[in-house]
Amino acid sequence: MKKTKIFIDKTLVIAETDDRLFSSFIEHLGRAVYTGIYEPGHAAADEQGFRTDVINLVRELGVDMVRYPGGNFISGYNWRDGIGPRSQRPKKLDLAWHSIESNQIGIDEFYDWTKKTNTRIMGAVNMGTGTPKEAGELLEYCNFPGNTALSDLRRQNGHEQPYDIKTWCIGNEMDGPWQICHLEADEYGKKARETAKILKWIDKNVELVVCGSATSIMPSYPEWDRTVLEYTYDNVDYLSLHRYYENYGNDEDFLASFVDMNRFIKTVTGTVDYVKAQKRSRKTVNLSFDEWNVWYQQNQKEHDWMEAPEILEDRYSLLDALVFAGLGITLINNCDRVKIACLAQLVNVIAPIFTMKGGSVIKQTIFYPFKDISSNARGTALQPIIKTDTIETCYGASPVITAAAVVDRSGKSLHVFCLNTSKTDVHSVDLDMSTFGSLHFTKWQELSGSDLNARNTFEKPDAVVPHLNSTAECDASGKNGMFTVNIRPLSWNVLTFDI
Ligand code: AHR
């Protein structure tokens, strides 16, 4: 059996995790909105046509903010198409996803949906075909109390009270040539700065996210980030990061995705702090990792113009869930700078929740690690020190065991999240948590299995679910906070201790 040592010191604090670290994303894309969250006529639809079976799962998942309405979609979207009487809303071509947008859901209905799901909106303004003026008009419509034409229009449309949307993205992936009206870094930097000024003049309480690199493999990364921040540093609060991982055939490389994500975060943090130093600024811009997930982009197919096409409908395996869990650990361990993170996306489109049109809904495998962190990682994140084997991967040396530790907000429980990426080896993990004094082991939940390709389906919705590790070989005496636990190969574990 292999040996690993994890030292968790209660004084080695990274930061408090921000609730917005457990956010997600709904884009007008594929079946995320239509036949995803909204399906009038469905047996589970409420009076507004929202699927209550989906609402219940979003609540169970414990999502904080939901980024809306894009994504690439935002760069061609006119928000005015989605307000007012539904019968008068125009059908439009969505050039981002080669689809037809019916506009039956817009900002007003989506706001109602967030109330039903106990979530809140992370807004986005159009920096492709849109102007700074139009961005300001959307904010005025949403957040201004009343007695202006736009705020009164919202009231006429049924919402007397402002939406008070606090966090806004200034466009989406503007470095990407695929973006509608893509901009060069200087062009975007200037446009984003002027938009930010307008938005903060309209509502001084908003927090703004400026577009960083669309992924770390863009040729312009990280120069794009530096240039954009040089224009906007004083006007914005967060820089965005996006990153998706997929399996190109080597499971070890795929399992090491978290190593790459960690490096990406550290490099972007360095870039932000470089601009901070250059500007002699006392303000710190933090990070918004507002798109992260596993996504099989190689499987994307062409499709005809249609409403709600079945696109980006990845069906996740146990292996995908383990990779995903490693990314979750990395976000927790970087919570001093990553304040916002959005699992992209939430329903049907590369999502933890998957619906059948007219039928039932299932939890995909990635549902479980997200739920584990959203329900157990709110509190004080501690920096674990890990001594374990490494394996060589396309991302360099990757630790076989990776972990995060969070003391919950009551100060009464310590949660240890631990991923074993070895395909073959049980790791006997010595957990040294002696700075806590004696601890009481209470629960060990594990996601693992013999079939890495196992997936949840409508026929077998519970093929991959976590289980309590009742046979856990855990030296549970907890004397002086020392435990030894045997962590199975290819397993995701959440261990809970009473303090
Ligand atoms: O989440 C799917 C797409 O991925 C988003 O629309 C875009 O921002 C990213 O490239």
Short mmCIF file of C-alpha atoms and ligand atoms in Angstrom, two decimals:
data_model
loop_
_atom_site.label_atom_id
_atom_site.label_comp_id
_atom_site.label_asym_id
_atom_site.label_seq_id
_atom_site.Cartn_x
_atom_site.Cartn_y
_atom_site.Cartn_z
CA MET A 1 0.00 0.00 0.00
CA LYS A 2 1.24 3.52 -0.83
CA LYS A 3 1.70 6.12 1.89
CA THR A 4 0.62 9.78 1.85
CA LYS A 5 0.85 12.36 4.62
CA ILE A 6 -1.47 15.33 4.90
CA PHE A 7 -0.82 17.99 7.51
CA ILE A 8 -3.73 20.35 8.22
CA ASP A 9 -2.89 23.20 10.58
CA LYS A 10 -5.75 25.31 11.85
CA THR A 11 -3.61 28.44 11.68
CA LEU A 12 -2.61 27.99 8.03
CA VAL A 13 -5.59 29.94 6.71
CA ILE A 14 -5.95 30.59 2.96
CA ALA A 15 -9.13 32.71 3.25
CA GLU A 16 -12.86 32.51 3.84
CA THR A 17 -14.54 30.93 0.83
CA ASP A 18 -16.92 33.36 -0.86
CA ASP A 19 -20.46 31.99 -1.43
CA ARG A 20 -20.07 33.01 -5.06
CA LEU A 21 -17.42 30.30 -5.45
CA PHE A 22 -20.38 27.93 -5.80
CA SER A 23 -22.04 29.63 -8.74
CA SER A 24 -23.16 28.33 -12.11
CA PHE A 25 -24.30 29.45 -15.54
CA ILE A 26 -27.40 29.40 -17.73
CA GLU A 27 -26.91 30.56 -21.31
CA HIS A 28 -29.47 30.84 -24.08
CA LEU A 29 -27.84 27.86 -25.74
CA GLY A 30 -29.21 24.51 -26.83
CA ARG A 31 -31.77 23.21 -24.33
CA ALA A 32 -30.51 25.07 -21.25
CA VAL A 33 -33.47 27.44 -21.15
CA TYR A 34 -36.11 25.93 -23.46
CA THR A 35 -36.99 22.37 -22.31
CA GLY A 36 -34.34 22.81 -19.60
CA ILE A 37 -35.47 25.28 -16.97
CA TYR A 38 -38.59 26.30 -18.96
CA GLU A 39 -41.08 23.93 -20.53
CA PRO A 40 -44.68 25.13 -20.41
CA GLY A 41 -47.05 22.19 -20.66
CA HIS A 42 -44.66 19.82 -18.91
CA ALA A 43 -46.29 17.85 -16.08
CA ALA A 44 -43.91 19.46 -13.58
CA ALA A 45 -44.23 23.02 -14.95
CA ASP A 46 -45.39 25.75 -12.58
CA GLU A 47 -47.74 28.62 -13.46
CA GLN A 48 -44.88 30.42 -15.27
CA GLY A 49 -43.83 27.34 -17.23
CA PHE A 50 -40.71 26.66 -15.14
CA ARG A 51 -39.97 23.00 -14.45
CA THR A 52 -40.29 22.43 -10.72
CA ASP A 53 -38.33 19.17 -10.93
CA VAL A 54 -35.37 21.21 -12.21
CA ILE A 55 -35.94 23.95 -9.63
CA ASN A 56 -35.74 21.33 -6.87
CA LEU A 57 -32.43 19.98 -8.17
CA VAL A 58 -30.92 23.45 -8.52
CA ARG A 59 -31.81 24.06 -4.87
CA GLU A 60 -30.35 20.71 -3.86
CA LEU A 61 -27.15 21.54 -5.71
CA GLY A 62 -26.72 24.66 -3.57
CA VAL A 63 -25.91 27.09 -6.38
CA ASP A 64 -25.26 30.69 -5.35
CA MET A 65 -25.19 33.01 -8.41
CA VAL A 66 -26.23 32.04 -11.94
CA ARG A 67 -24.44 33.82 -14.76
CA TYR A 68 -26.99 34.83 -17.43
CA PRO A 69 -27.70 35.01 -20.40
CA GLY A 70 -24.26 34.18 -21.91
CA GLY A 71 -21.64 33.17 -22.86
CA ASN A 72 -21.10 33.66 -26.56
CA PHE A 73 -24.83 34.38 -26.87
CA ILE A 74 -24.49 37.71 -25.06
CA SER A 75 -22.34 39.19 -27.84
CA GLY A 76 -25.27 39.31 -30.27
CA TYR A 77 -28.13 39.74 -27.80
CA ASN A 78 -30.48 42.70 -27.55
CA TRP A 79 -31.96 42.45 -24.05
CA ARG A 80 -35.00 44.48 -25.16
CA ASP A 81 -36.10 41.52 -27.34
CA GLY A 82 -36.76 39.56 -24.15
CA ILE A 83 -39.10 41.96 -22.31
CA GLY A 84 -42.76 42.94 -22.63
CA PRO A 85 -45.73 40.91 -23.91
CA ARG A 86 -44.53 37.51 -25.02
CA SER A 87 -46.66 37.43 -28.15
CA GLN A 88 -44.82 40.51 -29.42
CA ARG A 89 -41.28 39.30 -28.78
CA PRO A 90 -39.27 38.74 -31.97
CA LYS A 91 -37.79 35.45 -33.06
CA LYS A 92 -34.17 36.11 -33.90
CA LEU A 93 -31.17 34.32 -35.36
CA ASP A 94 -28.59 33.57 -32.69
CA LEU A 95 -25.30 33.72 -34.59
CA ALA A 96 -23.27 32.43 -31.65
CA TRP A 97 -24.91 29.00 -31.67
CA HIS A 98 -26.50 28.91 -35.13
CA SER A 99 -29.92 28.69 -33.50
CA ILE A 100 -33.27 30.45 -33.44
CA GLU A 101 -34.01 32.38 -30.27
CA SER A 102 -37.71 32.74 -29.44
CA ASN A 103 -37.13 35.29 -26.64
CA GLN A 104 -39.89 33.72 -24.58
CA ILE A 105 -37.57 33.99 -21.58
CA GLY A 106 -35.81 37.26 -20.84
CA ILE A 107 -34.38 39.08 -17.86
CA ASP A 108 -37.78 39.51 -16.11
CA GLU A 109 -38.70 35.83 -16.17
CA PHE A 110 -35.17 34.76 -15.34
CA TYR A 111 -35.21 37.00 -12.28
CA ASP A 112 -38.38 35.20 -11.12
CA TRP A 113 -36.67 31.85 -11.68
CA THR A 114 -33.74 32.87 -9.46
CA LYS A 115 -36.20 33.66 -6.66
CA LYS A 116 -37.66 30.16 -7.03
CA THR A 117 -34.24 28.50 -7.00
CA ASN A 118 -32.73 30.55 -4.14
CA THR A 119 -30.07 31.82 -6.49
CA ARG A 120 -29.16 35.29 -7.73
CA ILE A 121 -28.24 36.66 -11.13
CA MET A 122 -24.71 37.38 -12.29
CA GLY A 123 -25.56 39.71 -15.17
CA ALA A 124 -23.78 40.23 -18.47
CA VAL A 125 -23.74 43.08 -20.96
CA ASN A 126 -23.16 42.82 -24.70
CA MET A 127 -19.69 44.04 -25.77
CA GLY A 128 -19.94 42.50 -29.27
CA THR A 129 -22.80 44.14 -31.19
CA GLY A 130 -23.75 46.11 -28.07
CA THR A 131 -22.64 49.57 -26.99
CA PRO A 132 -21.70 51.01 -23.58
CA LYS A 133 -24.94 53.03 -23.76
CA GLU A 134 -27.07 49.88 -24.18
CA ALA A 135 -25.22 48.23 -21.31
CA GLY A 136 -26.12 51.18 -19.09
CA GLU A 137 -29.74 50.99 -20.20
CA LEU A 138 -29.97 47.35 -19.16
CA LEU A 139 -28.56 48.17 -15.74
CA GLU A 140 -30.97 51.08 -15.36
CA TYR A 141 -33.88 48.79 -16.30
CA CYS A 142 -32.79 46.22 -13.72
CA ASN A 143 -31.45 48.19 -10.77
CA PHE A 144 -32.83 51.73 -10.84
CA PRO A 145 -35.76 52.11 -8.42
CA GLY A 146 -38.16 54.16 -10.59
CA ASN A 147 -39.25 57.47 -12.16
CA THR A 148 -37.11 57.10 -15.26
CA ALA A 149 -38.46 55.71 -18.52
CA LEU A 150 -36.49 52.47 -18.29
CA SER A 151 -37.01 51.76 -14.61
CA ASP A 152 -40.72 52.50 -15.04
CA LEU A 153 -40.79 50.08 -17.97
CA ARG A 154 -39.61 47.33 -15.60
CA ARG A 155 -42.35 48.30 -13.16
CA GLN A 156 -44.93 48.23 -15.96
CA ASN A 157 -43.63 44.78 -16.90
CA GLY A 158 -44.52 43.51 -13.45
CA HIS A 159 -41.55 44.18 -11.16
CA GLU A 160 -42.09 47.14 -8.88
CA GLN A 161 -38.88 46.51 -6.94
CA PRO A 162 -35.46 46.73 -8.62
CA TYR A 163 -33.55 43.49 -9.14
CA ASP A 164 -30.44 44.74 -7.38
CA ILE A 165 -28.12 42.62 -9.55
CA LYS A 166 -24.73 43.22 -7.95
CA THR A 167 -22.25 41.42 -10.19
CA TRP A 168 -21.94 42.08 -13.95
CA CYS A 169 -19.70 40.68 -16.67
CA ILE A 170 -18.52 43.24 -19.21
CA GLY A 171 -18.92 41.02 -22.26
CA ASN A 172 -17.71 37.49 -22.81
CA GLU A 173 -14.46 36.03 -24.21
CA MET A 174 -13.78 39.11 -26.31
CA ASP A 175 -10.31 37.75 -27.17
CA GLY A 176 -11.83 34.82 -29.06
CA PRO A 177 -12.04 35.09 -32.89
CA TRP A 178 -15.29 33.06 -32.59
CA GLN A 179 -16.90 35.88 -30.62
CA ILE A 180 -19.47 38.03 -32.44
CA CYS A 181 -17.59 41.32 -33.06
CA HIS A 182 -14.39 40.08 -31.40
CA LEU A 183 -12.06 42.92 -30.35
CA GLU A 184 -8.33 43.36 -30.03
CA ALA A 185 -7.07 43.84 -26.47
CA ASP A 186 -6.65 47.62 -26.81
CA GLU A 187 -10.08 48.04 -28.37
CA TYR A 188 -11.76 45.92 -25.73
CA GLY A 189 -9.79 47.54 -22.90
CA LYS A 190 -11.05 51.00 -23.89
CA LYS A 191 -14.62 49.86 -24.50
CA ALA A 192 -14.74 47.94 -21.22
CA ARG A 193 -13.35 50.91 -19.28
CA GLU A 194 -15.95 53.30 -20.71
CA THR A 195 -18.72 50.78 -20.08
CA ALA A 196 -17.54 50.27 -16.50
CA LYS A 197 -17.67 54.03 -15.88
CA ILE A 198 -21.28 54.19 -17.09
CA LEU A 199 -22.32 51.14 -15.07
CA LYS A 200 -20.78 52.44 -11.84
CA TRP A 201 -22.30 55.89 -12.37
CA ILE A 202 -25.73 54.30 -12.67
CA ASP A 203 -25.26 52.04 -9.63
CA LYS A 204 -22.19 52.60 -7.48
CA ASN A 205 -22.76 49.28 -5.71
CA VAL A 206 -22.22 47.02 -8.71
CA GLU A 207 -19.10 44.86 -9.00
CA LEU A 208 -17.68 44.38 -12.47
CA VAL A 209 -15.89 41.51 -14.16
CA VAL A 210 -13.69 42.31 -17.14
CA CYS A 211 -12.87 39.60 -19.71
CA GLY A 212 -9.56 37.86 -19.22
CA SER A 213 -8.32 35.22 -21.66
CA ALA A 214 -10.94 32.80 -22.95
CA THR A 215 -8.62 29.96 -22.01
CA SER A 216 -5.00 29.55 -21.05
CA ILE A 217 -4.26 28.07 -24.47
CA MET A 218 -5.09 31.27 -26.36
CA PRO A 219 -1.98 32.56 -28.19
CA SER A 220 -2.62 36.03 -26.70
CA TYR A 221 -2.65 34.70 -23.10
CA PRO A 222 -1.50 36.26 -20.75
CA GLU A 223 -0.66 39.39 -22.72
CA TRP A 224 -4.37 40.01 -23.32
CA ASP A 225 -5.00 40.03 -19.57
CA ARG A 226 -2.21 42.51 -18.90
CA THR A 227 -3.29 44.89 -21.68
CA VAL A 228 -6.98 44.81 -20.73
CA LEU A 229 -6.16 45.43 -17.07
CA GLU A 230 -3.90 48.35 -17.91
CA TYR A 231 -7.00 50.08 -19.30
CA THR A 232 -9.48 48.93 -16.69
CA TYR A 233 -7.67 48.26 -13.40
CA ASP A 234 -9.18 51.26 -11.60
CA ASN A 235 -12.70 50.61 -12.91
CA VAL A 236 -13.29 46.89 -12.37
CA ASP A 237 -13.28 44.40 -9.51
CA TYR A 238 -12.56 41.02 -11.10
CA LEU A 239 -10.78 39.54 -14.09
CA SER A 240 -12.44 36.49 -15.64
CA LEU A 241 -10.86 33.09 -16.37
CA HIS A 242 -12.46 30.30 -18.41
CA ARG A 243 -11.15 26.76 -18.78
CA TYR A 244 -12.61 23.44 -19.90
CA TYR A 245 -10.87 20.07 -19.88
CA GLU A 246 -11.49 16.95 -21.92
CA ASN A 247 -10.00 13.51 -22.27
CA TYR A 248 -7.78 13.17 -25.33
CA GLY A 249 -7.19 9.50 -24.61
CA ASN A 250 -4.72 9.55 -21.75
CA ASP A 251 -6.58 9.21 -18.44
CA GLU A 252 -3.52 10.21 -16.37
CA ASP A 253 -3.23 13.50 -18.25
CA PHE A 254 -6.96 14.09 -17.92
CA LEU A 255 -6.87 13.39 -14.17
CA ALA A 256 -4.07 15.94 -13.82
CA SER A 257 -6.25 18.77 -15.20
CA PHE A 258 -6.26 20.35 -11.75
CA VAL A 259 -2.49 20.93 -12.02
CA ASP A 260 -3.07 23.01 -15.13
CA MET A 261 -5.96 24.90 -13.56
CA ASN A 262 -3.82 25.74 -10.53
CA ARG A 263 -1.02 27.05 -12.75
CA PHE A 264 -3.50 29.11 -14.76
CA ILE A 265 -4.84 30.76 -11.58
CA LYS A 266 -1.34 31.48 -10.26
CA THR A 267 -0.22 33.00 -13.58
CA VAL A 268 -3.28 35.21 -13.87
CA THR A 269 -2.87 36.28 -10.24
CA GLY A 270 0.71 37.26 -11.06
CA THR A 271 -0.44 39.21 -14.11
CA VAL A 272 -3.07 41.08 -12.09
CA ASP A 273 -0.55 41.92 -9.38
CA TYR A 274 1.98 43.06 -11.98
CA VAL A 275 -0.52 45.67 -13.23
CA LYS A 276 -1.36 46.58 -9.64
CA ALA A 277 2.32 47.28 -8.97
CA GLN A 278 2.75 49.13 -12.25
CA LYS A 279 -0.14 51.41 -11.31
CA ARG A 280 1.05 51.81 -7.71
CA SER A 281 -2.50 50.84 -6.82
CA ARG A 282 -3.67 49.92 -3.34
CA LYS A 283 -6.70 48.16 -4.76
CA THR A 284 -6.62 44.40 -5.43
CA VAL A 285 -8.48 43.00 -8.41
CA ASN A 286 -9.61 39.44 -7.73
CA LEU A 287 -10.50 36.56 -10.04
CA SER A 288 -13.82 35.32 -11.38
CA PHE A 289 -13.40 31.79 -12.77
CA ASP A 290 -16.77 32.13 -14.42
CA GLU A 291 -16.59 29.10 -16.73
CA TRP A 292 -15.09 25.79 -15.60
CA ASN A 293 -15.97 22.20 -16.29
CA VAL A 294 -15.22 19.10 -18.33
CA TRP A 295 -16.42 19.64 -21.92
CA TYR A 296 -15.91 17.31 -24.88
CA GLN A 297 -15.51 20.03 -27.50
CA GLN A 298 -14.22 17.44 -29.96
CA ASN A 299 -17.77 15.94 -30.05
CA GLN A 300 -19.50 19.09 -31.26
CA LYS A 301 -21.50 18.65 -34.46
CA GLU A 302 -22.94 20.98 -37.08
CA HIS A 303 -26.70 21.51 -36.95
CA ASP A 304 -29.45 23.32 -38.87
CA TRP A 305 -31.06 26.53 -37.71
CA MET A 306 -33.59 25.50 -35.09
CA GLU A 307 -34.99 26.43 -31.69
CA ALA A 308 -33.45 24.70 -28.66
CA PRO A 309 -31.17 22.28 -30.55
CA GLU A 310 -29.71 19.32 -28.67
CA ILE A 311 -26.16 20.66 -28.57
CA LEU A 312 -23.32 20.46 -26.03
CA GLU A 313 -25.26 17.71 -24.26
CA ASP A 314 -22.28 15.92 -22.76
CA ARG A 315 -23.13 12.84 -20.70
CA TYR A 316 -20.65 12.62 -17.87
CA SER A 317 -18.87 9.51 -16.62
CA LEU A 318 -17.40 8.62 -13.24
CA LEU A 319 -13.97 9.57 -14.61
CA ASP A 320 -15.30 13.00 -15.62
CA ALA A 321 -16.67 13.48 -12.09
CA LEU A 322 -13.26 12.69 -10.57
CA VAL A 323 -11.52 15.18 -12.86
CA PHE A 324 -14.22 17.71 -11.99
CA ALA A 325 -13.63 17.08 -8.27
CA GLY A 326 -9.93 17.89 -8.69
CA LEU A 327 -10.91 21.22 -10.24
CA GLY A 328 -13.22 21.90 -7.29
CA ILE A 329 -10.36 21.27 -4.83
CA THR A 330 -8.20 23.72 -6.79
CA LEU A 331 -10.81 26.47 -6.60
CA ILE A 332 -11.06 26.06 -2.82
CA ASN A 333 -7.28 26.14 -2.45
CA ASN A 334 -7.14 29.42 -4.38
CA CYS A 335 -10.04 31.12 -2.63
CA ASP A 336 -7.83 33.98 -1.46
CA ARG A 337 -7.99 35.30 -5.04
CA VAL A 338 -10.78 33.35 -6.75
CA LYS A 339 -13.92 34.88 -5.28
CA ILE A 340 -16.36 33.81 -7.98
CA ALA A 341 -16.48 30.52 -9.88
CA CYS A 342 -19.26 29.34 -12.20
CA LEU A 343 -19.74 25.71 -13.08
CA ALA A 344 -20.52 26.00 -16.79
CA GLN A 345 -23.24 25.20 -17.20
CA LEU A 346 -26.27 24.18 -15.11
CA VAL A 347 -28.96 22.42 -17.16
CA ASN A 348 -28.59 20.19 -20.27
CA VAL A 349 -25.68 22.11 -21.80
CA ILE A 350 -22.46 20.58 -20.34
CA ALA A 351 -24.42 20.35 -17.14
CA PRO A 352 -24.96 18.49 -13.86
CA ILE A 353 -28.76 18.48 -14.40
CA PHE A 354 -30.15 16.76 -17.48
CA THR A 355 -33.78 16.80 -18.63
CA MET A 356 -35.78 14.79 -21.12
CA LYS A 357 -38.16 16.97 -23.10
CA GLY A 358 -41.61 16.04 -21.76
CA GLY A 359 -39.97 13.55 -19.42
CA SER A 360 -37.94 13.20 -16.27
CA VAL A 361 -34.72 14.75 -15.04
CA ILE A 362 -31.49 13.13 -13.83
CA LYS A 363 -28.40 14.10 -11.89
CA GLN A 364 -25.26 13.64 -13.94
CA THR A 365 -22.13 12.33 -12.19
CA ILE A 366 -20.63 15.83 -11.79
CA PHE A 367 -23.70 16.83 -9.75
CA TYR A 368 -22.24 15.06 -6.72
CA PRO A 369 -18.81 16.65 -6.32
CA PHE A 370 -20.34 20.07 -6.93
CA LYS A 371 -22.98 19.45 -4.27
CA ASP A 372 -20.26 18.20 -1.91
CA ILE A 373 -18.27 21.38 -2.16
CA SER A 374 -21.24 23.76 -2.22
CA SER A 375 -22.61 22.21 0.94
CA ASN A 376 -19.34 21.60 2.83
CA ALA A 377 -16.79 24.16 1.65
CA ARG A 378 -18.39 27.34 2.99
CA GLY A 379 -16.10 28.57 5.72
CA THR A 380 -12.39 28.98 6.37
CA ALA A 381 -10.17 27.20 3.86
CA LEU A 382 -6.92 25.87 5.30
CA GLN A 383 -3.79 25.13 3.30
CA PRO A 384 -3.08 21.38 3.49
CA ILE A 385 0.54 20.32 3.20
CA ILE A 386 0.70 17.06 1.28
CA LYS A 387 3.52 14.57 0.92
CA THR A 388 2.58 12.07 -1.76
CA ASP A 389 3.84 10.40 -4.94
CA THR A 390 3.75 12.28 -8.20
CA ILE A 391 3.26 11.05 -11.73
CA GLU A 392 4.54 12.64 -14.91
CA THR A 393 1.73 14.01 -17.14
CA CYS A 394 1.31 16.45 -19.99
CA TYR A 395 0.93 19.14 -17.32
CA GLY A 396 4.18 18.12 -15.57
CA ALA A 397 4.44 16.30 -12.25
CA SER A 398 1.00 15.69 -10.79
CA PRO A 399 0.46 14.71 -7.14
CA VAL A 400 -1.40 11.41 -6.89
CA ILE A 401 -3.37 12.65 -3.88
CA THR A 402 -4.75 16.16 -3.77
CA ALA A 403 -6.85 17.68 -0.99
CA ALA A 404 -8.54 20.73 0.48
CA ALA A 405 -9.75 21.44 4.02
CA VAL A 406 -12.45 23.79 5.25
CA VAL A 407 -13.65 24.63 8.76
CA ASP A 408 -17.34 25.45 8.47
CA ARG A 409 -18.76 28.80 9.51
CA SER A 410 -19.96 27.52 12.87
CA GLY A 411 -16.38 26.48 13.65
CA LYS A 412 -17.73 23.09 14.72
CA SER A 413 -16.86 20.90 11.75
CA LEU A 414 -13.79 20.30 9.65
CA HIS A 415 -14.32 18.91 6.14
CA VAL A 416 -11.43 17.28 4.31
CA PHE A 417 -11.84 16.80 0.54
CA CYS A 418 -9.47 14.24 -0.89
CA LEU A 419 -8.99 12.88 -4.43
CA ASN A 420 -6.95 9.80 -5.24
CA THR A 421 -5.99 9.90 -8.94
CA SER A 422 -4.12 6.60 -8.91
CA LYS A 423 -5.75 3.91 -11.02
CA THR A 424 -4.26 1.11 -8.97
CA ASP A 425 -3.08 2.17 -5.54
CA VAL A 426 -4.91 2.45 -2.26
CA HIS A 427 -3.22 5.24 -0.32
CA SER A 428 -2.86 4.94 3.40
CA VAL A 429 -3.18 8.59 4.32
CA ASP A 430 -1.87 9.84 7.64
CA LEU A 431 -3.94 12.89 8.50
CA ASP A 432 -2.13 15.06 11.00
CA MET A 433 -4.62 17.58 12.34
CA SER A 434 -3.00 17.78 15.75
CA THR A 435 -3.27 21.57 15.99
CA PHE A 436 -7.01 21.04 16.50
CA GLY A 437 -6.41 18.87 19.58
CA SER A 438 -8.75 15.90 19.62
CA LEU A 439 -11.24 15.58 16.78
CA HIS A 440 -14.24 13.29 16.40
CA PHE A 441 -14.59 11.49 13.06
CA THR A 442 -18.26 11.70 12.01
CA LYS A 443 -18.75 10.94 8.31
CA TRP A 444 -16.95 9.74 5.23
CA GLN A 445 -18.64 10.02 1.87
CA GLU A 446 -17.03 8.52 -1.18
CA LEU A 447 -17.59 8.58 -4.94
CA SER A 448 -15.78 5.70 -6.65
CA GLY A 449 -16.47 2.57 -8.68
CA SER A 450 -15.00 -0.13 -10.82
CA ASP A 451 -16.31 1.25 -14.12
CA LEU A 452 -14.78 4.61 -15.00
CA ASN A 453 -17.16 4.91 -17.94
CA ALA A 454 -20.29 4.47 -15.84
CA ARG A 455 -22.85 7.22 -16.44
CA ASN A 456 -26.27 8.06 -15.03
CA THR A 457 -29.04 7.55 -17.59
CA PHE A 458 -32.82 7.92 -17.59
CA GLU A 459 -33.01 4.12 -17.30
CA LYS A 460 -30.36 3.91 -14.54
CA PRO A 461 -30.32 7.34 -12.88
CA ASP A 462 -28.36 6.11 -9.88
CA ALA A 463 -25.59 4.18 -11.62
CA VAL A 464 -23.04 6.60 -10.15
CA VAL A 465 -23.88 8.00 -6.71
CA PRO A 466 -21.77 8.67 -3.64
CA HIS A 467 -22.04 6.30 -0.72
CA LEU A 468 -21.17 6.42 2.93
CA ASN A 469 -17.94 4.61 3.55
CA SER A 470 -19.17 2.41 6.37
CA THR A 471 -16.36 -0.11 6.04
CA ALA A 472 -13.85 2.70 6.25
CA GLU A 473 -10.57 1.64 7.64
CA CYS A 474 -10.24 4.73 9.73
CA ASP A 475 -8.28 4.84 12.94
CA ALA A 476 -11.18 6.69 14.50
CA SER A 477 -9.71 7.22 17.93
CA GLY A 478 -8.78 10.75 16.78
CA LYS A 479 -6.32 10.95 19.61
CA ASN A 480 -4.55 14.29 19.31
CA GLY A 481 -6.14 14.82 15.89
CA MET A 482 -4.20 12.01 14.17
CA PHE A 483 -6.05 9.66 11.82
CA THR A 484 -5.09 7.12 9.22
CA VAL A 485 -7.50 6.56 6.35
CA ASN A 486 -7.22 4.21 3.40
CA ILE A 487 -8.23 6.10 0.28
CA ARG A 488 -9.32 3.88 -2.59
CA PRO A 489 -7.83 4.30 -6.07
CA LEU A 490 -9.79 6.68 -8.29
CA SER A 491 -11.99 8.00 -5.52
CA TRP A 492 -13.36 11.34 -4.36
CA ASN A 493 -13.80 11.56 -0.60
CA VAL A 494 -15.37 14.01 1.82
CA LEU A 495 -14.39 13.32 5.43
CA THR A 496 -16.06 15.24 8.23
CA PHE A 497 -14.77 15.70 11.75
CA ASP A 498 -16.37 17.41 14.75
CA ILE A 499 -14.05 19.94 16.30
O1 AHR B 1 -20.18 27.42 -22.03
C1 AHR B 1 -20.18 27.29 -23.41
C2 AHR B 1 -19.40 28.39 -24.10
O2 AHR B 1 -18.04 28.26 -23.79
C3 AHR B 1 -19.72 29.81 -23.71
O3 AHR B 1 -20.79 30.33 -24.42
C4 AHR B 1 -18.46 30.53 -24.04
O4 AHR B 1 -18.25 31.66 -23.22
C5 AHR B 1 -17.38 29.49 -23.92
O5 AHR B 1 -16.54 29.46 -25.00
#
